[in-house]
Tab-separated table of C-alpha atoms in Angstrom:
chain	number	residue	atom	x	y	z
A	642	MET	CA	45.505	8.290	19.473
A	643	THR	CA	43.439	8.886	22.604
A	644	THR	CA	44.474	7.272	25.875
A	645	LYS	CA	40.878	6.134	26.422
A	646	LYS	CA	40.543	2.355	26.434
A	647	PRO	CA	38.024	1.044	23.889
A	648	HIS	CA	35.620	-1.753	24.603
A	649	ILE	CA	36.942	-4.917	22.951
A	650	ILE	CA	34.426	-7.201	21.222
A	651	ILE	CA	35.873	-10.490	19.929
A	652	PHE	CA	33.346	-12.242	17.686
A	653	ASN	CA	34.996	-15.569	16.947
A	654	PRO	CA	33.006	-18.166	14.948
A	655	ASP	CA	34.527	-21.603	14.462
A	656	GLN	CA	35.489	-23.002	11.042
A	657	PHE	CA	34.307	-20.027	8.932
A	658	ARG	CA	36.043	-20.078	5.538
A	659	GLY	CA	37.651	-16.932	4.257
A	660	ASP	CA	35.820	-17.216	0.923
A	661	ALA	CA	32.336	-17.313	2.498
A	662	LEU	CA	31.792	-13.532	2.495
A	663	ALA	CA	29.771	-11.701	-0.151
A	664	HIS	CA	32.075	-8.670	-0.256
A	665	LEU	CA	35.029	-10.954	-1.011
A	666	GLY	CA	33.330	-12.464	-4.021
A	667	CYS	CA	31.152	-15.344	-2.793
A	668	ALA	CA	28.081	-14.913	-5.012
A	669	ALA	CA	25.850	-17.109	-2.832
A	670	ALA	CA	26.885	-15.680	0.560
A	671	VAL	CA	24.402	-13.655	2.605
A	672	THR	CA	26.592	-11.510	4.850
A	673	PRO	CA	25.122	-7.979	4.728
A	674	ASN	CA	26.314	-6.890	8.180
A	675	LEU	CA	29.933	-7.841	7.628
A	676	ASP	CA	29.759	-6.354	4.126
A	677	ARG	CA	28.442	-3.096	5.564
A	678	THR	CA	31.224	-2.846	8.145
A	679	CYS	CA	33.969	-2.720	5.541
A	680	GLN	CA	31.923	-0.235	3.494
A	681	THR	CA	31.497	2.218	6.375
A	682	ASP	CA	33.959	2.128	9.268
A	683	GLY	CA	35.981	-1.096	9.229
A	684	VAL	CA	38.501	-3.057	7.214
A	685	SER	CA	38.153	-6.575	5.833
A	686	PHE	CA	41.451	-8.385	5.386
A	687	ALA	CA	41.061	-10.480	2.249
A	688	GLN	CA	44.375	-12.313	2.762
A	689	ALA	CA	44.208	-13.410	6.432
A	690	TYR	CA	45.573	-16.827	7.447
A	691	CYS	CA	45.492	-18.947	10.591
A	692	GLN	CA	48.572	-20.598	12.119
A	693	ASN	CA	47.096	-24.084	12.561
A	694	PRO	CA	44.109	-25.675	10.776
A	695	VAL	CA	42.366	-26.940	13.947
A	696	CYS	CA	40.805	-25.243	16.951
A	697	THR	CA	43.031	-25.384	20.032
A	698	PRO	CA	46.446	-24.727	18.450
A	699	SER	CA	45.010	-21.846	16.442
A	700	ARG	CA	43.403	-20.238	19.504
A	701	CYS	CA	46.531	-20.653	21.608
A	702	SER	CA	48.394	-18.892	18.808
A	703	PHE	CA	46.150	-15.879	18.253
A	704	MET	CA	45.600	-15.338	21.982
A	705	SER	CA	49.348	-15.251	22.664
A	706	GLY	CA	51.085	-13.987	19.529
A	707	TRP	CA	53.120	-17.223	19.456
A	708	TYR	CA	53.294	-19.687	16.610
A	709	PRO	CA	52.216	-23.203	17.666
A	710	HIS	CA	55.779	-24.563	17.640
A	711	VAL	CA	57.120	-21.928	20.062
A	712	GLN	CA	55.925	-23.724	23.203
A	713	GLY	CA	54.461	-26.920	21.775
A	714	HIS	CA	50.813	-25.876	21.540
A	715	ARG	CA	50.305	-28.241	18.627
A	716	THR	CA	47.402	-30.477	19.681
A	717	MET	CA	43.817	-30.279	20.878
A	718	TYR	CA	44.940	-31.305	24.379
A	719	HIS	CA	47.886	-28.983	25.046
A	720	MET	CA	46.447	-25.632	26.046
A	721	MET	CA	47.753	-22.352	27.462
A	722	GLN	CA	49.213	-22.810	30.952
A	723	GLU	CA	48.824	-20.430	33.899
A	724	HIS	CA	52.337	-19.003	33.458
A	725	GLU	CA	51.906	-18.380	29.722
A	726	PRO	CA	50.569	-15.189	28.129
A	727	VAL	CA	46.887	-15.143	27.191
A	728	LEU	CA	45.362	-11.928	25.849
A	729	LEU	CA	42.161	-12.285	27.892
A	730	ARG	CA	44.210	-12.658	31.080
A	731	ILE	CA	46.294	-9.614	30.163
A	732	LEU	CA	43.179	-7.527	29.482
A	733	LYS	CA	41.720	-8.528	32.827
A	734	GLU	CA	44.954	-7.612	34.615
A	735	GLN	CA	44.948	-4.256	32.807
A	736	GLY	CA	41.527	-3.288	34.113
A	737	TYR	CA	39.045	-4.770	31.654
A	738	PHE	CA	35.861	-6.544	32.700
A	739	VAL	CA	36.197	-9.742	30.682
A	740	TRP	CA	33.057	-11.726	29.798
A	741	TRP	CA	33.470	-15.045	28.000
A	742	GLY	CA	30.488	-16.709	26.340
A	743	GLY	CA	31.041	-19.868	24.333
A	744	LYS	CA	33.419	-22.759	23.784
A	745	ASN	CA	36.854	-23.125	25.347
A	746	ASP	CA	39.654	-24.756	23.297
A	747	LEU	CA	42.122	-22.352	24.951
A	748	LEU	CA	42.646	-23.020	28.672
A	749	PRO	CA	43.126	-26.350	30.481
A	750	GLY	CA	39.784	-27.600	31.787
A	751	GLU	CA	41.404	-28.540	35.090
A	752	ASP	CA	42.474	-24.910	35.691
A	753	GLY	CA	39.119	-23.196	35.241
A	754	TYR	CA	38.575	-19.739	33.783
A	755	ALA	CA	39.008	-17.359	36.744
A	756	SER	CA	42.432	-16.096	35.706
A	757	ALA	CA	41.253	-15.079	32.241
A	758	CYS	CA	37.765	-13.660	32.760
A	759	ASP	CA	35.462	-12.136	35.327
A	760	VAL	CA	32.499	-14.110	33.998
A	761	TYR	CA	32.439	-17.402	32.143
A	762	ASN	CA	28.849	-17.345	30.985
A	763	ARG	CA	26.611	-20.332	31.562
A	764	THR	CA	23.334	-19.369	29.986
A	765	ARG	CA	20.033	-19.900	31.765
A	766	ARG	CA	17.955	-19.636	28.621
A	767	ARG	CA	15.739	-22.493	27.535
A	768	LEU	CA	17.412	-24.216	24.605
A	769	THR	CA	15.092	-25.332	21.816
A	770	GLY	CA	17.784	-26.037	19.240
A	771	PHE	CA	19.820	-29.154	18.637
A	772	ASN	CA	23.267	-30.254	19.699
A	773	LEU	CA	24.052	-32.104	16.485
A	774	HIS	CA	27.042	-33.831	18.051
A	775	ALA	CA	24.824	-35.452	20.665
A	776	GLU	CA	21.504	-35.873	18.824
A	777	THR	CA	22.591	-37.815	15.761
A	778	ALA	CA	19.531	-39.383	14.146
A	779	TRP	CA	20.274	-37.214	11.078
A	780	ARG	CA	23.347	-39.371	10.313
A	781	GLY	CA	21.293	-42.311	9.076
A	782	ALA	CA	22.515	-45.906	8.913
A	783	PRO	CA	26.108	-46.619	10.030
A	784	ASP	CA	26.882	-48.160	6.649
A	785	GLY	CA	25.317	-45.295	4.663
A	786	ASP	CA	27.080	-42.567	2.727
A	787	ASN	CA	25.770	-39.831	5.046
A	788	TYR	CA	27.165	-41.309	8.251
A	789	TYR	CA	30.466	-39.421	8.085
A	790	SER	CA	29.310	-36.569	5.846
A	791	PHE	CA	28.428	-34.167	8.702
A	792	TYR	CA	25.339	-33.200	6.659
A	793	ALA	CA	22.189	-32.584	8.732
A	794	GLY	CA	20.372	-29.994	6.569
A	795	ARG	CA	17.390	-27.908	7.648
A	796	LEU	CA	16.683	-27.813	11.395
A	797	GLU	CA	13.421	-27.222	13.247
A	798	PRO	CA	13.075	-26.098	16.879
A	799	LYS	CA	12.129	-28.820	19.350
A	800	GLU	CA	9.051	-26.851	20.371
A	801	PRO	CA	7.002	-23.985	18.905
A	802	GLY	CA	8.804	-20.665	19.003
A	803	PRO	CA	12.264	-19.366	18.181
A	804	TYR	CA	15.201	-21.675	17.579
A	805	ILE	CA	17.632	-21.141	20.482
A	806	ASP	CA	20.783	-23.221	20.739
A	807	ASP	CA	23.844	-22.398	22.853
A	808	ASP	CA	25.306	-20.045	20.228
A	809	TRP	CA	22.118	-18.007	20.087
A	810	ALA	CA	21.897	-18.010	23.882
A	811	GLN	CA	25.448	-16.673	24.211
A	812	VAL	CA	24.806	-13.919	21.665
A	813	LEU	CA	21.558	-12.892	23.386
A	814	ASP	CA	23.270	-12.889	26.777
A	815	ALA	CA	26.146	-10.797	25.412
A	816	ALA	CA	23.705	-8.278	23.930
A	817	ASP	CA	21.900	-8.039	27.278
A	818	LEU	CA	25.214	-7.359	29.007
A	819	ILE	CA	26.102	-4.619	26.531
A	820	ARG	CA	22.753	-2.913	27.039
A	821	THR	CA	22.722	-3.150	30.845
A	822	TYR	CA	26.383	-2.932	31.883
A	823	ASP	CA	26.987	-0.048	34.292
A	824	GLY	CA	30.471	-0.855	35.542
A	825	GLU	CA	33.389	1.551	35.356
A	826	LYS	CA	35.773	-0.868	33.662
A	827	PRO	CA	35.868	-1.110	29.862
A	828	LEU	CA	34.257	-4.252	28.508
A	829	CYS	CA	35.930	-7.163	26.788
A	830	ILE	CA	33.397	-9.599	25.359
A	831	TYR	CA	34.742	-12.836	23.934
A	832	LEU	CA	32.256	-14.861	21.866
A	833	PRO	CA	33.874	-18.076	20.609
A	834	LEU	CA	30.807	-19.518	18.896
A	835	LEU	CA	30.462	-23.045	17.509
A	836	TYR	CA	28.920	-22.221	14.115
A	837	PRO	CA	29.606	-22.768	11.245
A	838	HIS	CA	31.581	-25.746	12.556
A	839	PRO	CA	29.904	-28.886	11.192
A	840	PRO	CA	27.650	-30.823	11.419
A	841	TYR	CA	26.175	-28.773	8.598
A	842	GLY	CA	22.707	-27.876	9.820
A	843	VAL	CA	20.783	-24.615	10.209
A	844	GLU	CA	17.280	-23.399	10.859
A	845	GLU	CA	15.067	-21.079	8.842
A	846	PRO	CA	15.241	-18.405	7.543
A	847	TYR	CA	18.973	-19.003	7.023
A	848	TYR	CA	18.611	-22.393	5.375
A	849	SER	CA	16.467	-20.965	2.557
A	850	GLN	CA	18.328	-17.661	2.183
A	851	ILE	CA	21.044	-19.253	0.072
A	852	ASP	CA	20.426	-19.348	-3.665
A	853	ARG	CA	21.657	-22.779	-4.702
A	854	ALA	CA	21.999	-21.634	-8.317
A	855	ARG	CA	24.678	-19.101	-7.298
A	856	ILE	CA	26.893	-21.607	-5.478
A	857	LYS	CA	30.281	-22.370	-6.941
A	858	PRO	CA	30.572	-26.186	-7.045
A	859	PRO	CA	33.199	-27.646	-4.713
A	860	VAL	CA	36.657	-28.445	-6.066
A	861	LYS	CA	36.752	-31.946	-7.574
A	862	PRO	CA	38.676	-34.733	-5.812
A	863	TYR	CA	42.344	-34.899	-6.770
A	864	ALA	CA	43.063	-36.692	-10.026
A	865	ASN	CA	46.334	-37.836	-8.464
A	866	TRP	CA	46.400	-38.567	-4.715
A	867	GLN	CA	49.926	-39.990	-4.786
A	868	ASP	CA	51.767	-36.655	-4.569
A	869	LYS	CA	49.456	-35.415	-1.804
A	870	PRO	CA	49.789	-36.149	1.934
A	871	SER	CA	48.580	-39.648	2.775
A	872	LEU	CA	46.170	-38.409	5.440
A	873	LEU	CA	44.022	-36.878	2.697
A	874	LEU	CA	43.637	-40.136	0.810
A	875	GLY	CA	42.798	-41.966	4.031
A	876	LEU	CA	40.181	-39.355	4.820
A	877	TRP	CA	38.688	-39.489	1.329
A	878	GLU	CA	38.399	-43.259	1.475
A	879	SER	CA	36.887	-43.256	4.983
A	880	GLN	CA	34.299	-40.495	4.673
A	881	ARG	CA	32.467	-42.443	1.918
A	882	LEU	CA	31.473	-39.470	-0.199
A	883	GLN	CA	32.836	-40.832	-3.484
A	884	ASN	CA	29.357	-41.419	-4.911
A	885	TRP	CA	27.861	-38.109	-3.882
A	886	SER	CA	26.538	-36.128	-6.826
A	887	GLU	CA	27.503	-32.511	-7.430
A	888	ASP	CA	23.966	-31.495	-6.449
A	889	ARG	CA	24.359	-33.136	-3.027
A	890	PHE	CA	27.644	-31.342	-2.434
A	891	ILE	CA	26.050	-28.050	-3.481
A	892	GLU	CA	23.249	-28.661	-0.983
A	893	LEU	CA	25.824	-29.325	1.735
A	894	LYS	CA	27.674	-26.147	0.815
A	895	ALA	CA	24.398	-24.191	0.776
A	896	THR	CA	23.652	-25.359	4.299
A	897	TYR	CA	27.134	-24.280	5.398
A	898	LEU	CA	26.610	-20.850	3.827
A	899	GLY	CA	23.261	-20.684	5.640
A	900	MET	CA	25.183	-21.244	8.885
A	901	CYS	CA	27.490	-18.380	7.885
A	902	ALA	CA	24.433	-16.204	7.161
A	903	ARG	CA	23.224	-16.926	10.691
A	904	ILE	CA	26.613	-15.894	12.077
A	905	ASP	CA	26.358	-12.636	10.120
A	906	ALA	CA	22.890	-11.995	11.573
A	907	GLN	CA	24.234	-12.589	15.102
A	908	TYR	CA	27.129	-10.232	14.421
A	909	GLY	CA	24.645	-7.585	13.260
A	910	PHE	CA	22.514	-8.202	16.360
A	911	LEU	CA	25.524	-7.500	18.564
A	912	LEU	CA	26.435	-4.330	16.663
A	913	GLU	CA	22.850	-3.121	17.176
A	914	ALA	CA	23.222	-3.668	20.921
A	915	LEU	CA	26.403	-1.593	20.868
A	916	ARG	CA	24.570	1.207	19.051
A	917	ASP	CA	21.568	1.041	21.399
A	918	SER	CA	23.836	1.326	24.428
A	919	GLY	CA	25.872	4.203	23.013
A	920	ARG	CA	29.030	2.065	23.026
A	921	TYR	CA	29.456	1.494	19.301
A	922	ASP	CA	31.859	4.386	18.607
A	923	ASP	CA	33.970	3.475	21.631
A	924	SER	CA	34.299	-0.195	20.656
A	925	ALA	CA	36.862	-2.158	18.705
A	926	VAL	CA	35.041	-5.093	17.119
A	927	PHE	CA	37.007	-8.067	15.796
A	928	PHE	CA	35.417	-10.727	13.613
A	929	PHE	CA	37.539	-13.716	12.631
A	930	SER	CA	37.563	-17.505	12.619
A	931	ASP	CA	40.140	-19.940	13.953
A	932	HIS	CA	40.366	-21.903	10.656
A	933	GLY	CA	38.309	-23.009	7.668
A	934	ASP	CA	36.534	-26.142	6.431
A	935	PHE	CA	36.631	-28.453	3.406
A	936	THR	CA	32.862	-28.142	2.775
A	937	GLY	CA	33.024	-30.661	-0.044
A	938	ASP	CA	36.218	-29.410	-1.678
A	939	TYR	CA	38.339	-32.324	-2.938
A	940	GLY	CA	35.439	-34.628	-2.026
A	941	LEU	CA	36.112	-34.023	1.690
A	942	VAL	CA	34.335	-32.536	4.683
A	943	GLU	CA	35.473	-31.239	8.059
A	944	LYS	CA	39.239	-30.464	8.345
A	945	THR	CA	42.664	-31.998	8.881
A	946	GLN	CA	45.550	-31.298	11.229
A	947	ASN	CA	48.470	-31.191	8.821
A	948	THR	CA	47.248	-30.099	5.398
A	949	PHE	CA	47.026	-26.471	4.389
A	950	GLN	CA	44.656	-25.896	1.492
A	951	ASP	CA	43.325	-22.344	1.416
A	952	CYS	CA	39.842	-23.605	2.314
A	953	LEU	CA	41.351	-24.590	5.704
A	954	THR	CA	43.912	-21.837	6.314
A	955	HIS	CA	42.324	-18.737	4.756
A	956	VAL	CA	39.989	-17.087	7.265
A	957	PRO	CA	37.831	-13.964	7.449
A	958	LEU	CA	39.189	-11.050	9.471
A	959	VAL	CA	37.085	-7.900	9.771
A	960	ILE	CA	38.043	-5.148	12.226
A	961	LYS	CA	35.962	-2.116	13.170
A	962	PRO	CA	38.213	0.071	15.331
A	963	PRO	CA	36.964	2.734	17.748
A	964	SER	CA	35.828	5.877	15.943
A	965	TRP	CA	38.777	7.971	17.106
A	966	LEU	CA	41.188	5.865	15.026
A	967	GLN	CA	39.700	7.155	11.745
A	968	ALA	CA	39.990	3.893	9.843
A	969	GLN	CA	40.214	3.845	6.075
A	970	ALA	CA	37.221	1.620	5.447
A	971	GLY	CA	37.445	-1.000	2.751
A	972	ILE	CA	39.220	-4.206	1.808
A	973	SER	CA	42.916	-4.733	2.466
A	974	ARG	CA	44.837	-7.175	0.251
A	975	ALA	CA	47.872	-7.266	2.552
A	976	LEU	CA	49.042	-10.658	3.822
A	977	VAL	CA	48.204	-10.911	7.528
A	978	GLU	CA	48.104	-13.649	10.152
A	979	LEU	CA	45.898	-14.320	13.157
A	980	VAL	CA	49.085	-14.137	15.208
A	981	ASP	CA	48.748	-10.353	14.600
A	982	PHE	CA	45.517	-10.177	16.590
A	983	SER	CA	46.959	-9.766	20.106
A	984	ALA	CA	49.400	-7.059	19.033
A	985	THR	CA	46.561	-5.147	17.374
A	986	VAL	CA	44.353	-5.298	20.472
A	987	ALA	CA	47.282	-4.220	22.639
A	988	GLU	CA	47.938	-1.130	20.539
A	989	LEU	CA	44.287	-0.127	20.358
A	990	ALA	CA	43.882	-0.608	24.127
A	991	GLY	CA	47.185	1.052	24.975
A	992	ILE	CA	48.405	-1.892	27.023
A	993	PRO	CA	51.917	-3.357	27.085
A	994	LEU	CA	52.716	-6.916	26.097
A	995	ARG	CA	55.618	-7.636	28.460
A	996	TYR	CA	56.885	-10.741	26.716
A	997	SER	CA	58.350	-11.728	23.366
A	998	GLN	CA	55.708	-12.369	20.734
A	999	PHE	CA	55.579	-12.427	16.959
A	1000	GLY	CA	52.433	-10.550	16.036
A	1001	ARG	CA	52.553	-7.217	14.265
A	1002	SER	CA	49.866	-4.638	14.906
A	1003	LEU	CA	47.408	-4.137	12.053
A	1004	VAL	CA	46.674	-0.537	13.061
A	1005	PRO	CA	48.812	0.925	10.217
A	1006	LEU	CA	46.724	-1.087	7.749
A	1007	LEU	CA	43.503	0.075	9.403
A	1008	THR	CA	44.473	3.725	9.018
A	1009	GLY	CA	45.909	3.311	5.536
A	1010	THR	CA	49.394	4.481	6.523
A	1011	GLU	CA	50.705	1.116	5.303
A	1012	GLN	CA	49.514	-1.047	2.420
A	1013	GLU	CA	51.702	-4.137	2.905
A	1014	HIS	CA	52.367	-6.082	6.096
A	1015	ARG	CA	54.143	-9.427	5.562
A	1016	ASP	CA	55.973	-11.050	2.663
A	1017	ALA	CA	54.649	-14.496	3.666
A	1018	VAL	CA	52.274	-16.235	6.073
A	1019	PHE	CA	52.746	-19.562	7.859
A	1020	CYS	CA	50.616	-22.432	9.086
A	1021	GLU	CA	51.792	-25.641	10.740
A	1022	GLY	CA	50.543	-28.946	12.105
A	1023	GLY	CA	51.233	-32.604	12.775
A	1024	ARG	CA	53.695	-34.435	15.030
A	1025	LEU	CA	56.808	-36.553	15.148
A	1026	VAL	CA	56.102	-40.265	14.751
A	1027	GLU	CA	57.447	-40.921	18.258
A	1028	GLU	CA	55.203	-38.236	19.788
A	1029	LYS	CA	52.427	-40.665	20.628
A	1030	HIS	CA	51.163	-38.232	23.261
A	1031	CYS	CA	50.379	-35.853	20.377
A	1032	SER	CA	48.332	-38.331	18.350
A	1033	GLU	CA	45.179	-37.335	20.239
A	1034	SER	CA	44.299	-40.965	20.851
A	1035	ARG	CA	42.494	-39.657	23.912
A	1036	SER	CA	39.762	-38.447	21.573
A	1037	LEU	CA	38.965	-42.071	20.750
A	1038	GLU	CA	38.388	-42.745	24.454
A	1039	ILE	CA	36.123	-39.719	24.805
A	1040	VAL	CA	34.011	-39.880	21.642
A	1041	GLY	CA	33.846	-43.648	21.160
A	1042	PRO	CA	33.964	-45.760	17.991
A	1043	ASP	CA	30.918	-44.176	16.355
A	1044	SER	CA	32.294	-40.634	16.403
A	1045	LEU	CA	31.744	-38.324	13.456
A	1046	TYR	CA	35.477	-37.683	13.553
A	1047	MET	CA	36.523	-41.320	13.314
A	1048	PRO	CA	37.781	-41.076	9.691
A	1049	ARG	CA	40.311	-38.428	10.743
A	1050	LEU	CA	41.154	-39.917	14.136
A	1051	ARG	CA	41.996	-43.266	12.559
A	1052	GLN	CA	44.575	-41.536	10.396
A	1053	GLN	CA	46.035	-39.467	13.232
A	1054	ILE	CA	46.797	-42.430	15.488
A	1055	LYS	CA	48.691	-44.350	12.815
A	1056	GLN	CA	52.420	-44.653	13.370
A	1057	GLY	CA	53.271	-43.941	9.752
A	1058	PRO	CA	53.612	-40.598	7.975
A	1059	GLU	CA	49.887	-39.761	8.038
A	1060	HIS	CA	50.037	-37.362	10.997
A	1061	GLY	CA	53.575	-36.181	10.353
A	1062	LYS	CA	54.826	-32.665	10.951
A	1063	ALA	CA	54.455	-30.159	8.142
A	1064	ILE	CA	54.538	-26.403	7.666
A	1065	MET	CA	53.151	-24.081	5.011
A	1066	LEU	CA	54.732	-20.924	3.658
A	1067	ARG	CA	52.360	-18.905	1.477
A	1068	THR	CA	53.022	-15.761	-0.494
A	1069	LYS	CA	50.449	-13.961	-2.604
A	1070	THR	CA	51.378	-16.069	-5.612
A	1071	HIS	CA	52.834	-19.385	-4.390
A	1072	LYS	CA	52.504	-21.965	-1.648
A	1073	TYR	CA	55.289	-24.225	-0.400
A	1074	VAL	CA	54.698	-27.000	2.152
A	1075	TYR	CA	57.648	-28.720	3.817
A	1076	ARG	CA	56.793	-32.221	5.031
A	1077	LEU	CA	58.964	-34.132	7.467
A	1078	TYR	CA	58.028	-37.643	6.286
A	1079	GLU	CA	56.347	-37.190	2.922
A	1080	GLN	CA	56.849	-35.404	-0.361
A	1081	ASP	CA	56.882	-31.612	-0.169
A	1082	GLU	CA	54.267	-29.577	-2.033
A	1083	PHE	CA	54.543	-26.516	-4.252
A	1084	TYR	CA	51.645	-24.732	-5.941
A	1085	ASP	CA	51.476	-21.861	-8.382
A	1086	LEU	CA	48.413	-20.075	-7.007
A	1087	VAL	CA	48.071	-17.826	-10.046
A	1088	SER	CA	47.622	-20.632	-12.570
A	1089	ASP	CA	46.279	-23.197	-10.066
A	1090	PRO	CA	44.301	-21.403	-7.316
A	1091	ASP	CA	42.639	-24.656	-6.210
A	1092	GLU	CA	46.048	-26.230	-5.486
A	1093	THR	CA	45.391	-29.348	-7.524
A	1094	VAL	CA	48.774	-29.871	-9.252
A	1095	ASN	CA	51.813	-30.370	-7.022
A	1096	ARG	CA	54.756	-28.882	-8.939
A	1097	ILE	CA	57.452	-29.723	-6.407
A	1098	GLY	CA	59.430	-31.630	-9.050
A	1099	ASP	CA	58.967	-29.099	-11.853
A	1100	PRO	CA	62.466	-28.048	-13.030
A	1101	ASP	CA	61.207	-24.595	-13.999
A	1102	HIS	CA	60.379	-23.793	-10.343
A	1103	GLN	CA	63.436	-25.105	-8.488
A	1104	ASP	CA	65.053	-21.695	-7.952
A	1105	LEU	CA	61.865	-20.334	-6.392
A	1106	ILE	CA	61.384	-23.473	-4.292
A	1107	ARG	CA	64.921	-23.081	-2.889
A	1108	GLU	CA	64.196	-19.426	-2.153
A	1109	LEU	CA	61.024	-20.315	-0.250
A	1110	ARG	CA	62.800	-23.101	1.625
A	1111	ASP	CA	65.457	-20.574	2.729
A	1112	ARG	CA	62.686	-18.187	3.797
A	1113	LEU	CA	61.197	-20.983	5.873
A	1114	LEU	CA	64.550	-21.552	7.590
A	1115	ARG	CA	64.731	-17.861	8.451
A	1116	PHE	CA	61.209	-18.046	9.876
A	1117	PHE	CA	62.208	-20.881	12.202
A	1118	MET	CA	65.362	-19.053	13.259
A	1119	GLU	CA	63.322	-15.969	14.086
A	1120	THR	CA	60.562	-17.786	15.991
A	1121	ALA	CA	62.282	-20.863	17.439
A	1122	ASP	CA	61.785	-19.839	21.063
A	1123	VAL	CA	61.013	-17.010	23.451
A	1124	VAL	CA	63.367	-15.849	26.191
A	1125	PRO	CA	61.760	-14.667	29.460
A	1126	TRP	CA	62.044	-10.931	29.988
A	1127	GLN	CA	62.910	-11.350	33.662
A	1128	PRO	CA	66.584	-12.382	34.014
A	1129	ASN	CA	67.822	-14.646	36.780
A	1130	GLU	CA	70.630	-13.958	39.265
A	1131	ARG	CA	73.793	-15.807	38.341
A	1132	ASN	CA	75.151	-15.992	41.897
A	1133	PHE	CA	73.715	-17.599	44.992
A	1134	PRO	CA	72.414	-15.085	47.538
A	1135	ARG	CA	74.919	-14.159	50.221
A	1136	GLU	CA	74.617	-15.567	53.688
A	1137	PRO	CA	72.947	-13.104	56.092
């Protein structure tokens, strides 16, 4: 491999499900640019999983190579500290010009961004699109069945002309930088976009691009909620979607897929800028999401913090390496984790990671020299009952009683088992979830891919369940902590 450092492009949409790509079998998806990448010069990882089903813990994990439990990055309010490893900071220290355009959910707001990037972009473009978290007339009456649905539907610009919200502004600004950059340092562009994070709303032409007739209906609500985590039942009862028809859920899902189509168009727009500037061949482009979304599955919307259905934990991961790597383009079925991201960037950029981390470079999968990567993947969430500082009650103070997220927040602040710690172990064929305060879960993903029947008590599966529980113990033993690489002196310094 050449010693030349590639440009690093990190295209990171929020809450993009792993099954929302056309080339991975979603008949209604419109994702031609991502589809084309894995047909020509990149690899799509069909079995990629996040390490936490909400934003901040997942980002802290993939930017460090640590699992959330390693240093307690388990909530939306416990971010990466100045002394902890962050890939963007490492790239900057190793000579990259780091440009960050989009949301945070990684570094403490009180610390700022200077240590991790040269530019934290604050766009100057005129915004004609909506902030659906702030402009909420689309929710309807507080007692209506749309109030907590996150469904906004088709959006129109506030004034004649193109629809420009902050996501579009960041993408346009990033493309301008790619085309005009004349610095000597290699570029690192980090685009943590908001879409397709709900509310579910999108403008034309993306809203109408989705063929509703090709949409797979969402998974039905559980027939038995009693052997599922209690947070799910509380969420289902609070979101008030019980009387929604299948057609309404399909319309919601179509809008979400329209948001994904918009993300694909923005990804293609950025690739075009790389080609126009002559930087495409010299760039490593990473496309992945921090976690997924219910999108109507099980009669739910949004996400949870301690449940691990594939719709929440399975994410897209598409990598186009620099041309000199000679990738074997296509679809990889190997089990991979987002914790592998930092190690992969480090190998492609030829930079050392001088600390203990748990990611494994995906370069051998990109080149086809390896076909398998991990025997299992892991995702974790929740808190101890006594960890009141991890309940995220602060969110209630910030968003107020009318928040879209109130159904979930009400469950998280309870002092029962609702927000209890749990961890998922998933193989290609089975999923085991260990729960600290509630019944464990076990699913046969071959016969029950939608994870509807909890077989934890099935006598025919007890040997396998014990095997997976032992594998989980080994995982914790292997990843329980990290020891600093710099040793201390055992003796006091001598007197001068």
